[in-house]
Short mmCIF file of C-alpha atoms in Angstrom, two decimals:
data_model
loop_
_atom_site.label_atom_id
_atom_site.label_comp_id
_atom_site.label_asym_id
_atom_site.label_seq_id
_atom_site.Cartn_x
_atom_site.Cartn_y
_atom_site.Cartn_z
CA MET A 1 5.83 -14.49 -0.86
CA HIS A 2 8.02 -12.37 1.31
CA ASP A 3 10.57 -10.44 -0.70
CA PRO A 4 14.16 -10.94 0.52
CA ALA A 5 14.80 -7.29 0.09
CA LEU A 6 12.49 -6.58 3.00
CA GLY A 7 14.45 -8.70 5.45
CA TYR A 8 17.74 -7.12 4.61
CA ARG A 9 16.53 -3.61 4.94
CA GLY A 10 15.07 -4.34 8.32
CA LEU A 11 11.76 -3.06 7.04
CA GLY A 12 8.67 -4.40 8.66
CA GLN A 13 10.41 -5.32 11.86
CA LEU A 14 8.38 -2.89 13.85
CA ASP A 15 5.11 -4.10 12.31
CA GLU A 16 6.15 -7.61 13.15
CA LEU A 17 6.72 -6.65 16.78
CA SER A 18 3.34 -4.87 16.90
CA LEU A 19 1.63 -8.23 16.26
CA ALA A 20 3.02 -9.55 19.59
CA ASP A 21 1.04 -9.51 22.83
CA SER A 22 1.93 -7.73 26.01
CA PRO A 23 0.18 -5.47 28.54
CA VAL A 24 1.48 -2.51 26.62
CA HIS A 25 0.21 -3.88 23.24
CA ARG A 26 -3.19 -4.31 24.68
CA ILE A 27 -3.57 -0.62 25.62
CA ASP A 28 -5.95 1.34 23.30
CA PRO A 29 -3.90 2.94 20.47
CA ARG A 30 -5.51 6.32 21.17
CA VAL A 31 -4.34 6.22 24.79
CA LYS A 32 -0.83 5.29 23.67
CA LEU A 33 -0.76 8.10 21.19
CA VAL A 34 -1.89 10.73 23.79
CA THR A 35 0.67 9.43 26.21
CA PHE A 36 3.48 9.62 23.69
CA MET A 37 2.48 13.15 22.68
CA THR A 38 2.61 14.26 26.35
CA PHE A 39 6.03 12.55 26.65
CA ALA A 40 7.37 14.28 23.56
CA VAL A 41 6.04 17.74 24.47
CA CYS A 42 7.34 17.53 28.00
CA ILE A 43 10.83 16.64 26.76
CA VAL A 44 11.15 19.21 23.93
CA SER A 45 9.86 22.02 26.05
CA PHE A 46 12.85 21.95 28.52
CA PRO A 47 15.09 24.98 28.30
CA LYS A 48 18.08 24.62 26.02
CA TYR A 49 20.76 24.24 28.80
CA GLU A 50 18.85 21.46 30.56
CA VAL A 51 20.35 17.99 30.47
CA ALA A 52 20.19 16.36 33.93
CA ARG A 53 16.44 16.91 34.31
CA LEU A 54 15.77 14.73 31.28
CA ALA A 55 17.10 11.68 33.05
CA PRO A 56 13.77 10.49 34.50
CA TYR A 57 12.29 10.11 31.03
CA THR A 58 15.01 7.56 30.24
CA LEU A 59 13.74 5.60 33.22
CA PHE A 60 10.32 5.44 31.71
CA LEU A 61 11.64 3.99 28.47
CA ALA A 62 13.81 1.55 30.39
CA PHE A 63 10.64 0.47 32.21
CA ILE A 64 8.35 0.22 29.27
CA LEU A 65 10.64 -1.61 26.76
CA PRO A 66 11.06 -4.85 28.74
CA LEU A 67 7.39 -4.77 29.69
CA ALA A 68 6.46 -4.61 25.96
CA ARG A 69 9.18 -7.11 25.03
CA VAL A 70 10.66 -4.72 22.49
CA PRO A 71 14.42 -5.38 22.16
CA PHE A 72 16.52 -2.42 23.15
CA THR A 73 18.99 -3.04 20.43
CA LEU A 74 16.30 -2.68 17.79
CA VAL A 75 15.18 0.69 19.14
CA ALA A 76 18.83 1.80 19.35
CA ALA A 77 19.39 0.77 15.76
CA LYS A 78 16.35 2.72 14.46
CA VAL A 79 17.26 5.78 16.47
CA ALA A 80 20.86 5.61 15.20
CA LEU A 81 19.50 5.63 11.65
CA VAL A 82 17.95 9.06 12.11
CA LEU A 83 20.47 10.44 14.52
CA PRO A 84 22.53 12.22 11.74
CA LEU A 85 19.60 14.64 11.37
CA ALA A 86 19.91 15.72 14.98
CA LEU A 87 23.68 15.88 14.77
CA LEU A 88 23.30 18.21 11.77
CA THR A 89 20.90 20.44 13.69
CA ALA A 90 23.03 20.66 16.78
CA ALA A 91 26.48 20.64 15.17
CA PHE A 92 27.01 24.38 15.15
CA ASN A 93 25.90 25.08 18.76
CA PRO A 94 29.32 24.59 20.29
CA PHE A 95 30.80 27.14 17.82
CA TYR A 96 28.20 29.85 18.19
CA ASP A 97 27.75 29.84 21.93
CA ARG A 98 31.28 29.88 23.46
CA GLN A 99 30.42 31.35 26.81
CA PRO A 100 31.87 29.05 29.48
CA VAL A 101 29.22 28.29 32.05
CA VAL A 102 30.96 25.77 34.28
CA THR A 103 34.38 24.31 34.67
CA VAL A 104 34.78 20.59 35.06
CA PHE A 105 38.30 19.51 36.15
CA ASP A 106 39.70 22.78 35.02
CA LEU A 107 38.13 22.45 31.55
CA PRO A 108 35.71 25.13 30.65
CA VAL A 109 32.32 23.83 29.46
CA THR A 110 30.58 26.32 27.20
CA GLY A 111 26.84 26.93 26.89
CA GLY A 112 27.07 25.59 23.27
CA MET A 113 28.46 22.31 24.40
CA ILE A 114 25.60 21.87 26.97
CA SER A 115 22.87 22.86 24.46
CA PHE A 116 24.41 20.43 21.92
CA VAL A 117 24.19 17.56 24.40
CA SER A 118 20.64 18.70 25.30
CA ILE A 119 19.45 18.56 21.71
CA ILE A 120 20.91 15.17 21.20
CA VAL A 121 19.44 13.78 24.35
CA LYS A 122 16.00 15.21 23.57
CA PHE A 123 16.18 13.80 20.13
CA VAL A 124 17.23 10.39 21.23
CA LEU A 125 14.49 10.25 23.86
CA THR A 126 11.62 11.33 21.60
CA ALA A 127 12.79 9.19 18.63
CA ALA A 128 13.07 6.16 20.91
CA GLY A 129 9.64 6.90 22.23
CA ALA A 130 8.22 7.16 18.72
CA VAL A 131 9.88 3.91 17.65
CA THR A 132 8.56 2.16 20.76
CA LEU A 133 5.07 3.53 20.05
CA VAL A 134 5.06 2.02 16.53
CA ALA A 135 6.47 -1.25 17.82
CA VAL A 136 3.71 -1.69 20.36
CA THR A 137 0.90 -0.31 18.27
CA GLY A 138 1.55 -0.96 14.62
CA PHE A 139 1.65 1.80 12.07
CA ASN A 140 -1.84 1.16 10.67
CA ASP A 141 -3.59 1.22 14.03
CA LEU A 142 -1.62 4.35 14.86
CA CYS A 143 -2.89 6.08 11.78
CA ALA A 144 -6.44 4.95 12.56
CA ALA A 145 -6.04 6.28 16.09
CA MET A 146 -4.77 9.61 14.73
CA GLY A 147 -7.85 9.83 12.49
CA ARG A 148 -10.11 9.15 15.47
CA LEU A 149 -8.38 11.85 17.50
CA GLY A 150 -9.10 14.39 14.76
CA VAL A 151 -5.84 14.39 12.67
CA PRO A 152 -6.93 15.57 9.15
CA ASN A 153 -7.69 12.79 6.70
CA VAL A 154 -5.15 14.09 4.21
CA LEU A 155 -2.38 13.49 6.60
CA THR A 156 -3.39 9.99 7.75
CA THR A 157 -4.01 8.95 4.08
CA GLN A 158 -0.48 10.14 3.14
CA LEU A 159 1.05 8.22 6.06
CA LEU A 160 -0.86 5.00 5.27
CA LEU A 161 0.12 5.06 1.62
CA LEU A 162 3.70 5.97 2.50
CA HIS A 163 3.89 2.95 4.79
CA ARG A 164 2.13 0.56 2.34
CA TYR A 165 4.36 1.45 -0.63
CA LEU A 166 7.59 1.69 1.31
CA PHE A 167 7.72 -2.07 0.93
CA THR A 168 6.99 -2.08 -2.80
CA LEU A 169 9.38 0.78 -3.44
CA SER A 170 12.27 -0.73 -1.49
CA ALA A 171 11.77 -4.05 -3.26
CA GLU A 172 11.95 -2.21 -6.63
CA ALA A 173 15.05 -0.38 -5.54
CA ALA A 174 16.69 -3.55 -4.44
CA HIS A 175 15.89 -5.27 -7.73
CA MET A 176 17.33 -2.33 -9.66
CA ARG A 177 20.41 -2.36 -7.58
CA ARG A 178 20.87 -6.06 -8.18
CA ALA A 179 20.43 -5.53 -11.90
CA ARG A 180 23.11 -2.80 -11.86
CA ASP A 181 25.52 -4.90 -9.82
CA LEU A 182 25.14 -7.94 -12.06
CA ARG A 183 25.98 -5.88 -15.16
CA SER A 184 29.00 -4.13 -13.69
CA PRO A 185 31.18 -7.02 -12.35
CA GLY A 186 34.63 -5.87 -11.24
CA THR A 187 34.10 -2.37 -12.52
CA ASP A 188 33.35 0.80 -10.65
CA ALA A 189 30.04 1.65 -12.24
CA HIS A 190 28.69 2.59 -8.82
CA GLY A 191 29.51 6.23 -9.05
CA ILE A 192 27.16 9.16 -8.64
CA ARG A 193 26.11 9.13 -12.27
CA THR A 194 24.66 5.67 -12.25
CA ALA A 195 23.17 6.29 -8.83
CA SER A 196 21.38 9.37 -10.00
CA ALA A 197 20.10 7.55 -13.08
CA VAL A 198 18.76 4.74 -10.90
CA LEU A 199 17.15 7.24 -8.50
CA GLY A 200 15.58 9.22 -11.38
CA HIS A 201 14.21 6.07 -12.82
CA LEU A 202 12.80 5.06 -9.47
CA LEU A 203 11.11 8.41 -9.08
CA LEU A 204 9.43 8.05 -12.51
CA ARG A 205 8.29 4.57 -11.64
CA THR A 206 6.82 5.91 -8.45
CA TYR A 207 4.90 8.53 -10.38
CA ALA A 208 3.49 5.96 -12.73
CA ARG A 209 2.48 3.71 -9.88
CA ALA A 210 0.89 6.53 -8.04
CA GLU A 211 -1.21 7.17 -11.12
CA ARG A 212 -2.29 3.52 -11.38
CA ILE A 213 -3.15 3.41 -7.69
CA HIS A 214 -5.32 6.54 -8.14
CA LEU A 215 -7.15 4.81 -10.98
CA ALA A 216 -7.62 1.72 -8.92
CA MET A 217 -9.14 3.83 -6.11
CA LEU A 218 -11.42 5.74 -8.46
CA SER A 219 -12.59 2.43 -9.88
CA ARG A 220 -13.80 1.44 -6.46
CA SER A 221 -15.81 4.62 -5.88
CA TRP A 222 -13.21 6.40 -3.76
CA ARG A 223 -14.30 9.63 -2.20
CA GLY A 224 -11.26 10.90 -0.51
CA ASP A 225 -11.14 8.83 2.63
CA ILE A 226 -9.07 5.67 3.11
CA LEU A 227 -9.08 5.24 6.88
CA PRO A 228 -9.13 1.57 7.75
CA HIS A 229 -12.12 0.68 9.90
CA ARG A 230 -10.82 -0.24 13.31
CA SER A 231 -13.05 -0.39 16.38
CA PHE A 232 -11.05 0.72 19.38
CA ARG A 233 -12.24 -0.13 22.85
CA SER A 234 -10.55 1.51 25.80
CA ARG A 235 -10.70 -0.16 29.19
CA PRO A 236 -10.77 2.04 32.33
CA ALA A 237 -7.28 0.69 33.06
CA ASP A 238 -6.08 2.30 29.78
CA TRP A 239 -7.15 5.80 30.90
CA VAL A 240 -5.69 5.18 34.40
CA PHE A 241 -2.32 4.34 32.71
CA CYS A 242 -2.65 7.43 30.53
CA VAL A 243 -3.42 9.85 33.38
CA LEU A 244 -0.75 8.44 35.73
CA THR A 245 2.04 8.45 33.09
CA CYS A 246 1.06 11.86 31.79
CA ALA A 247 0.98 13.30 35.34
CA LEU A 248 4.38 11.78 35.88
CA PHE A 249 5.77 13.38 32.67
CA ILE A 250 4.37 16.76 33.61
CA ALA A 251 5.62 16.48 37.22
CA TRP A 252 9.18 15.69 35.91
CA ARG A 253 8.86 18.67 33.62
CA VAL A 254 7.62 21.12 36.33
CA MET A 255 9.55 19.96 39.30
CA ASP A 256 13.29 19.41 39.50
CA MET A 257 13.32 15.69 40.36
CA THR A 258 16.94 15.12 39.73
CA SER A 259 18.25 17.62 42.25
CA ALA A 260 15.43 16.82 44.66
CA LEU A 261 16.57 13.16 44.56
CA GLY A 262 20.17 14.32 44.76
CA SER A 263 19.55 16.40 47.89
CA LEU A 264 17.45 13.65 49.36
CA ALA A 265 20.26 11.17 48.86
CA LEU A 266 22.76 13.64 50.31
CA GLY A 267 20.48 14.18 53.22
CA VAL A 268 20.17 10.49 53.88
CA LEU A 269 23.93 9.97 53.53
CA GLY A 270 24.78 12.96 55.61
CA MET B 1 -31.57 -8.03 -19.62
CA SER B 2 -30.68 -4.95 -21.35
CA HIS B 3 -29.09 -3.29 -18.34
CA HIS B 4 -25.89 -5.24 -18.47
CA ILE B 5 -25.02 -4.52 -22.05
CA VAL B 6 -21.64 -2.94 -22.82
CA GLU B 7 -21.73 -0.88 -26.00
CA LEU B 8 -18.97 1.14 -27.59
CA LYS B 9 -19.82 3.27 -30.64
CA ASP B 10 -16.99 4.47 -32.81
CA VAL B 11 -14.73 5.18 -29.83
CA THR B 12 -11.53 7.02 -30.47
CA TYR B 13 -9.02 7.79 -27.77
CA VAL B 14 -6.07 10.08 -28.17
CA TYR B 15 -3.58 10.41 -25.29
CA PRO B 16 -2.51 13.96 -24.35
CA ASP B 17 0.90 13.32 -26.09
CA GLY B 18 -0.90 12.73 -29.38
CA THR B 19 -0.76 8.95 -29.48
CA GLU B 20 -3.92 7.59 -31.07
CA ALA B 21 -4.56 4.52 -29.00
CA LEU B 22 -8.09 3.66 -30.21
CA LYS B 23 -9.32 4.39 -33.74
CA GLY B 24 -13.03 4.03 -34.11
CA VAL B 25 -13.74 0.93 -32.03
CA SER B 26 -17.39 -0.34 -32.05
CA LEU B 27 -18.33 -3.26 -29.93
CA LYS B 28 -21.41 -4.74 -28.24
CA ILE B 29 -21.22 -7.26 -25.41
CA THR B 30 -24.35 -8.68 -23.90
CA HIS B 31 -25.26 -9.96 -20.46
CA GLY B 32 -23.24 -12.88 -19.09
CA GLU B 33 -20.83 -13.07 -22.08
CA ALA B 34 -17.23 -13.86 -21.52
CA VAL B 35 -15.20 -11.98 -24.07
CA ALA B 36 -11.42 -12.04 -24.62
CA LEU B 37 -9.57 -9.03 -25.81
CA VAL B 38 -6.36 -10.06 -27.48
CA GLY B 39 -3.67 -8.24 -29.27
CA ALA B 40 0.05 -7.42 -29.32
CA ASN B 41 1.63 -5.15 -26.75
CA GLY B 42 0.48 -1.57 -27.47
CA ALA B 43 -2.58 -2.73 -29.47
CA GLY B 44 -4.81 -0.60 -27.27
CA LYS B 45 -6.15 -3.30 -24.91
CA SER B 46 -5.55 -1.46 -21.66
CA THR B 47 -6.80 1.84 -23.08
CA LEU B 48 -9.98 0.16 -24.18
CA LEU B 49 -10.50 -1.25 -20.66
CA LEU B 50 -9.93 2.09 -19.05
CA ASN B 51 -12.57 3.59 -21.33
CA LEU B 52 -15.10 1.08 -20.10
CA ASN B 53 -15.13 2.29 -16.47
CA GLY B 54 -14.71 5.96 -17.10
CA CYS B 55 -11.08 6.16 -16.02
CA LEU B 56 -10.53 7.55 -19.49
CA MET B 57 -13.24 9.33 -21.47
CA PRO B 58 -13.41 8.74 -25.26
CA THR B 59 -11.96 11.60 -27.32
CA SER B 60 -14.89 10.95 -29.67
CA GLY B 61 -17.59 8.28 -29.86
CA SER B 62 -19.55 6.99 -26.88
CA VAL B 63 -19.49 4.13 -24.35
CA ARG B 64 -22.69 2.79 -22.78
CA ILE B 65 -22.76 0.55 -19.69
CA GLY B 66 -26.26 -0.92 -19.34
CA ASP B 67 -28.79 1.99 -19.31
CA TYR B 68 -26.19 4.69 -18.81
CA PRO B 69 -23.90 6.43 -21.20
CA VAL B 70 -20.47 6.84 -19.49
CA THR B 71 -20.26 10.52 -18.57
CA GLN B 72 -19.07 12.42 -15.55
CA ALA B 73 -22.69 12.43 -14.27
CA THR B 74 -23.14 8.75 -14.36
CA LEU B 75 -19.66 7.80 -13.22
CA ALA B 76 -20.71 6.59 -9.76
CA ASN B 77 -23.23 4.22 -11.26
CA VAL B 78 -20.83 2.99 -13.90
CA ARG B 79 -18.24 2.14 -11.35
CA ARG B 80 -20.77 0.32 -9.23
CA THR B 81 -21.68 -1.81 -12.27
CA VAL B 82 -18.23 -2.34 -13.71
CA GLY B 83 -15.58 -4.00 -11.49
CA THR B 84 -12.00 -3.48 -12.81
CA ILE B 85 -9.18 -5.80 -11.81
CA PHE B 86 -5.90 -4.23 -12.72
CA GLN B 87 -2.81 -5.91 -14.08
CA ASP B 88 -0.61 -5.33 -11.07
CA PRO B 89 -2.33 -6.33 -7.83
CA ASP B 90 0.10 -4.14 -5.94
CA ASP B 91 -1.65 -1.15 -7.43
CA GLN B 92 -5.03 -2.40 -6.30
CA LEU B 93 -4.19 -3.52 -2.82
CA PHE B 94 -3.33 -0.28 -1.20
CA MET B 95 -4.94 -0.67 2.20
CA PRO B 96 -3.04 -1.87 5.29
CA THR B 97 -4.57 -5.39 5.33
CA LEU B 98 -6.40 -7.55 2.85
CA GLY B 99 -9.59 -7.28 4.91
CA ASP B 100 -9.38 -3.47 4.92
CA ASP B 101 -8.82 -3.52 1.22
CA VAL B 102 -11.83 -5.71 0.47
CA SER B 103 -13.96 -3.42 2.59
CA PHE B 104 -12.71 -0.29 0.81
CA GLY B 105 -15.19 -0.53 -2.15
CA PRO B 106 -18.35 -1.48 -0.28
CA TYR B 107 -17.55 1.18 2.35
CA ASN B 108 -17.35 3.79 -0.39
CA LEU B 109 -20.75 2.60 -1.59
CA GLY B 110 -22.16 3.50 1.83
CA LEU B 111 -22.24 0.06 3.55
CA ARG B 112 -21.48 0.00 7.25
CA GLY B 113 -21.48 -2.28 10.21
CA GLU B 114 -22.92 -5.82 9.88
CA GLU B 115 -23.76 -5.50 6.22
CA LEU B 116 -20.25 -4.34 5.42
CA ARG B 117 -18.75 -7.21 7.30
CA ARG B 118 -21.00 -9.72 5.55
CA ARG B 119 -20.03 -8.39 2.08
CA VAL B 120 -16.33 -8.66 2.93
CA ASP B 121 -16.78 -12.19 4.33
CA GLU B 122 -18.63 -13.31 1.21
CA ALA B 123 -16.07 -11.93 -1.13
CA LEU B 124 -13.17 -13.41 0.79
CA ALA B 125 -14.91 -16.78 0.99
CA ARG B 126 -15.71 -16.69 -2.73
CA MET B 127 -12.00 -16.49 -3.54
CA GLY B 128 -11.12 -18.90 -0.69
CA ILE B 129 -8.88 -16.49 1.18
CA GLU B 130 -10.67 -15.94 4.48
CA HIS B 131 -7.51 -16.90 6.36
CA LEU B 132 -5.57 -14.03 4.77
CA ARG B 133 -7.88 -11.32 6.06
CA ASN B 134 -5.39 -9.72 8.49
CA ARG B 135 -2.32 -10.05 6.37
CA PRO B 136 -0.68 -6.94 4.92
CA PRO B 137 -0.48 -7.15 1.17
CA TYR B 138 3.33 -7.30 1.09
CA ARG B 139 3.10 -10.62 2.89
CA LEU B 140 1.04 -12.31 0.17
CA SER B 141 2.20 -14.49 -2.74
CA ALA B 142 1.46 -13.43 -6.30
CA GLY B 143 -1.46 -15.83 -6.53
CA GLU B 144 -2.93 -14.67 -3.17
CA LYS B 145 -2.52 -11.01 -4.18
CA ARG B 146 -4.38 -11.71 -7.46
CA ARG B 147 -7.24 -13.40 -5.69
CA GLY B 148 -7.24 -10.62 -3.10
CA ALA B 149 -7.60 -8.07 -5.86
CA ILE B 150 -10.53 -9.94 -7.35
CA ALA B 151 -12.16 -10.26 -3.87
CA SER B 152 -11.82 -6.52 -3.45
CA VAL B 153 -13.83 -5.95 -6.58
CA LEU B 154 -16.42 -8.74 -5.96
CA ALA B 155 -17.24 -7.14 -2.61
CA MET B 156 -18.81 -4.30 -4.68
CA THR B 157 -21.12 -6.92 -6.39
CA PRO B 158 -20.50 -5.63 -9.87
CA ASP B 159 -22.40 -7.03 -12.85
CA ILE B 160 -19.53 -6.67 -15.27
CA LEU B 161 -15.89 -7.74 -14.59
CA ILE B 162 -13.04 -6.30 -16.44
CA LEU B 163 -9.72 -8.13 -16.04
CA ASP B 164 -6.39 -6.96 -17.30
CA GLU B 165 -3.94 -9.89 -17.72
CA PRO B 166 -5.31 -12.03 -14.89
CA THR B 167 -2.75 -14.79 -15.16
CA THR B 168 0.60 -12.96 -15.64
CA GLY B 169 3.11 -13.83 -13.00
CA LEU B 170 1.19 -16.87 -11.67
CA ASP B 171 2.66 -20.33 -11.43
CA PRO B 172 0.87 -23.15 -13.32
CA ARG B 173 -1.29 -24.14 -10.36
CA GLY B 174 -2.18 -20.48 -9.63
CA ARG B 175 -3.00 -19.99 -13.27
CA ARG B 176 -5.15 -23.15 -13.29
CA GLN B 177 -7.02 -21.94 -10.17
CA MET B 178 -7.55 -18.50 -11.83
CA ILE B 179 -8.97 -20.17 -14.98
CA GLU B 180 -11.42 -22.17 -12.85
CA ILE B 181 -12.44 -19.06 -10.90
CA LEU B 182 -13.04 -17.08 -14.10
CA LYS B 183 -15.07 -19.99 -15.56
CA GLY B 184 -17.18 -20.04 -12.40
CA PHE B 185 -18.34 -16.48 -12.63
CA ALA B 186 -21.81 -15.61 -14.00
CA HIS B 187 -20.85 -12.04 -14.54
CA THR B 188 -20.29 -10.50 -17.91
CA ARG B 189 -16.45 -10.80 -18.28
CA ILE B 190 -14.12 -8.81 -20.48
CA ILE B 191 -10.60 -10.26 -20.24
CA ALA B 192 -7.56 -8.66 -21.84
CA THR B 193 -4.80 -11.26 -22.06
CA HIS B 194 -1.87 -12.79 -23.88
CA ASP B 195 -2.80 -16.18 -22.47
CA LEU B 196 -4.62 -17.67 -25.41
CA ASP B 197 -5.06 -21.01 -23.76
CA LEU B 198 -6.99 -19.28 -21.02
CA VAL B 199 -9.10 -17.66 -23.70
CA LEU B 200 -9.94 -21.02 -25.25
CA GLU B 201 -11.17 -22.28 -21.87
CA VAL B 202 -12.98 -19.26 -20.56
CA CYS B 203 -14.21 -17.10 -23.44
CA PRO B 204 -16.45 -18.34 -26.27
CA ARG B 205 -15.97 -14.98 -28.03
CA THR B 206 -12.75 -13.16 -28.89
CA VAL B 207 -12.08 -9.67 -30.09
CA VAL B 208 -8.73 -9.09 -31.87
CA LEU B 209 -7.27 -5.63 -31.52
CA SER B 210 -4.42 -4.26 -33.53
CA GLU B 211 -3.07 -0.74 -33.68
CA GLY B 212 -6.13 0.62 -32.03
CA SER B 213 -8.71 -1.01 -34.27
CA ILE B 214 -10.69 -4.23 -34.15
CA ARG B 215 -9.39 -6.69 -36.69
CA ALA B 216 -11.74 -9.62 -35.84
CA ASP B 217 -14.66 -10.30 -33.57
CA GLY B 218 -16.18 -13.78 -33.40
CA PRO B 219 -16.17 -17.27 -31.94
CA THR B 220 -12.78 -17.93 -30.29
CA LEU B 221 -12.11 -21.23 -32.11
CA GLU B 222 -12.65 -19.70 -35.53
CA ILE B 223 -10.37 -16.80 -34.79
CA PHE B 224 -7.58 -18.98 -33.40
CA ARG B 225 -7.68 -21.25 -36.46
CA ASP B 226 -7.11 -18.27 -38.74
CA ALA B 227 -3.34 -18.42 -38.81
CA ASP B 228 -3.03 -15.51 -41.26
CA LEU B 229 -5.09 -13.19 -39.06
CA LEU B 230 -3.09 -14.07 -35.93
CA GLU B 231 0.19 -13.63 -37.84
CA ARG B 232 -0.92 -10.19 -39.07
CA CYS B 233 -1.76 -9.17 -35.50
CA SER B 234 1.49 -10.35 -34.06
CA LEU B 235 -0.21 -13.32 -32.32
CA GLU B 236 0.36 -17.03 -32.35
CA PRO B 237 -2.22 -19.91 -32.12
CA PRO B 238 -2.47 -21.20 -28.58
CA LEU B 239 -0.37 -24.27 -27.70
CA SER B 240 -3.44 -26.42 -27.27
CA LEU B 241 -4.36 -25.89 -30.97
CA LYS B 242 -0.86 -26.73 -32.21
CA GLY B 243 0.38 -30.20 -33.03
CA CYS B 244 2.05 -32.31 -30.37
CA PRO B 245 5.76 -31.25 -30.18
CA VAL B 246 6.82 -34.92 -29.71
CA CYS B 247 4.77 -36.97 -32.21
CA GLY B 248 3.57 -34.17 -34.49
CA LYS B 249 -0.06 -35.23 -34.14
CA GLY B 250 -2.70 -32.56 -34.58
CA PRO B 251 -4.91 -31.48 -31.64
CA GLY B 252 -7.91 -33.35 -30.46
#
């Protein structure tokens, strides 16, 4: 049945969520993919010192998550998992770019500090968007949608197999870890040497399995294509959703909504 | 029906590292036969099976499946005729859901639409697992995976079934169900296994392999009663042929 290793790694949570039903789940996966791509491209194309203008995109996520019944904490946890990558990328910005651009309460704020924050915000937004996309679509449907939208077969096949064997591999890793722990009670055999032996062994096992899978595919007349056969049907409402949200993303990108709203608010107050 | 004959003539297989896994194996299996392939670990059972569907090509000698010799040119036909069920169902169920996996083979054979759907339905129904159609493989029990793997091969309507250790990792009930399923097939079956009680029930004929050569080939009961032969090939007579462990009475 269900391997306990899966639960404790939090694997498969997103797939579980994708089986739920909500207005967002019902949207055609292709439409969701196009919408997400527009979302991501708009965000990453902002200039490097831009932070405030990214705010509206947060609103979009804040709107879509409850609608899709995706728990915010889950998305936050998944994003936190990959955040170190972004931190690594942005870490040196404050050191390289020391030109003060503004002063806040007598403290100089350098360009590097702003671009650091900008990278992190962009990363968090796009990663949260991607996690949400998988949670409301399911990885397999997403790959099928990619294939339908012209993404090369080689890539979708890799992604599908990666996803399928993530579960097998993590169960194997968990079993090896348990075996190691049980044979090293009270000692510190958990050093880098044991870890590297375990990892090396896992890699070899993966190779062997890949070979067996390839044989199994060949035995069933495989010809280089493993796209699952999904029939997608998009309702007119799906495309209305797509056009409206994409228009909104592009408008936020092109026009300065934050300061427009700011001056509007000031105008009303004044 | 000559077209379902499996014939090996003096097949030798040497792995790239120099291990001689098969040494001059000759064997003829006719239509509808259920043949067990038994032997110790490393006797060459799996290598032999892989030579039957062209996953490995003999270093010397020849393999014929029905009217075709197994060569690169006839591979597509051979794989249509021979359905292979591998030892670890996790290697075989690589598609996102069980339904996708069962449709993989017939889709590759060119079936589409209604006909593809019917094939998949039939195979799932044959193994009694229609309700698992939308499950991802990692949410299946060992027995369910095993049946799924067989369904994925049945969907290609092969004439010959090759099974590598079909009962390992199954609980007693799962094993019992597997034996009944195997007995129910009209296909030519070649079963490599250590489960000699399964052999007694399913296969009238047994081939004993040891160190890459055939040591015996004949009626299962005769072979299992030859204690010397079994001993020499690192095997043991099946439990059902041994005396009762409590009262010591002989079988039957």
